[in-house]
Coordinates of C-alpha atoms in Angstrom, one line a residue:
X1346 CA 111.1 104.2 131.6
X1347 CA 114.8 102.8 130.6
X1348 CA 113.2 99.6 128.8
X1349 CA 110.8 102.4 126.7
X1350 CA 113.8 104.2 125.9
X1351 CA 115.5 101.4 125.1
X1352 CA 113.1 100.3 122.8
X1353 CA 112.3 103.8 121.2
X1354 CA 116.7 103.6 120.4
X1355 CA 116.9 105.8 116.9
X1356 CA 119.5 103.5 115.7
X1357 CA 117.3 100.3 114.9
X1358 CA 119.9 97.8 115.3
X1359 CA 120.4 99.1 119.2
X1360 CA 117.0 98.1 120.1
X1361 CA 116.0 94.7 122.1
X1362 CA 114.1 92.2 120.6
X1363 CA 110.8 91.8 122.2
X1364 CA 111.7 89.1 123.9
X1365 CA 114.9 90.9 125.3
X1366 CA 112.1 93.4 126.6
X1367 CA 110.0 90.9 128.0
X1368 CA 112.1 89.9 130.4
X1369 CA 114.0 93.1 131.4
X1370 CA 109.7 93.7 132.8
X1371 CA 109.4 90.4 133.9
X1372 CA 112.3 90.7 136.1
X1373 CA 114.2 87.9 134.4
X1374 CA 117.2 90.2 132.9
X1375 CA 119.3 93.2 134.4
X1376 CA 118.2 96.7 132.9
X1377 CA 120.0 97.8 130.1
X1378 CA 122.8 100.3 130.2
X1379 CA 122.0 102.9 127.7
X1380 CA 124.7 105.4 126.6
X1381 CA 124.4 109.6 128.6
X1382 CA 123.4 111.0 125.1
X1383 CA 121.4 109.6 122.8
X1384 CA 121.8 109.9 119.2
X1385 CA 118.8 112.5 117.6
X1386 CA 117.0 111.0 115.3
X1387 CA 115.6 113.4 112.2
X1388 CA 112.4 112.4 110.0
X1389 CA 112.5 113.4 106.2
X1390 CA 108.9 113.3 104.2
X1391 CA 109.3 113.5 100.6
X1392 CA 107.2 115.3 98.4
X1393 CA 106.7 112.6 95.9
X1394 CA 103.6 110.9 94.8
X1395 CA 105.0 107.4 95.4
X1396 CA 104.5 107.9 99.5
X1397 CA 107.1 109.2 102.3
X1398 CA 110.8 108.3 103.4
X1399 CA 112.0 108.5 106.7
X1400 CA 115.6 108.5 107.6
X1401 CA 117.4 109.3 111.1
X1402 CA 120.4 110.9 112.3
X1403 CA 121.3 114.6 111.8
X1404 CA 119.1 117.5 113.2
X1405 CA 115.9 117.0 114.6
X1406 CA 113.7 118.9 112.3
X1407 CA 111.0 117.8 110.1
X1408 CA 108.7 120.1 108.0
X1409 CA 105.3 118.6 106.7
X1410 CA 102.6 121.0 104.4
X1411 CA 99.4 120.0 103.8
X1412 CA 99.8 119.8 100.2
X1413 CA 102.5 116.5 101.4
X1414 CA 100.0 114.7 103.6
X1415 CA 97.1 115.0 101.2
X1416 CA 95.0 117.4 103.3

C-alpha cells in the first residue's frame, strides 16, 4: 500500500524510479517515509480542439461535458 502511494505522489518529482520501487517490494530497501498529508492533486481538461492539459495542485475538482471528450 505505502510503495502504491508512493508511486501515485501528485508532485512528479517525489516519486521513485521504478527501480527505487522494485526493491522497496523485493525487500532490498526500507519503505519510504511519506509526509501525514499529501498534497491534492487537481485535473484541468481544456476545451480546445488541440487535446487536454492536466495540471495538479489546488482543489480537487475536475468538470468534464460530453461536448469536451467528443461523446
Amino acid at each position: 500500500m505505502v510503495v502504491g502511494m508512493w508511486c501515485a505522489h501528485p508532485d512528479r518529482n517525489s516519486r521513485p524510479s521504478i527501480k527505487q520501487a522494485i526493491q522497496v517490494l523485493s525487500f532490498e530497501a526500507p519503505l519510504p517515509h511519506l509526509p501525514s498529508k499529501m498534497p491534492v492533486a487537481s485535473y484541468h481538461v481544456s476545451s480546445s480542439s488541440t487535446g487536454t492539459s492536466v495540471s495538479s495542485g489546488g482543489a480537487a475538482t475536475a468538470t468534464f461535458s460530453s461536448a469536451q471528450l467528443g461523446r
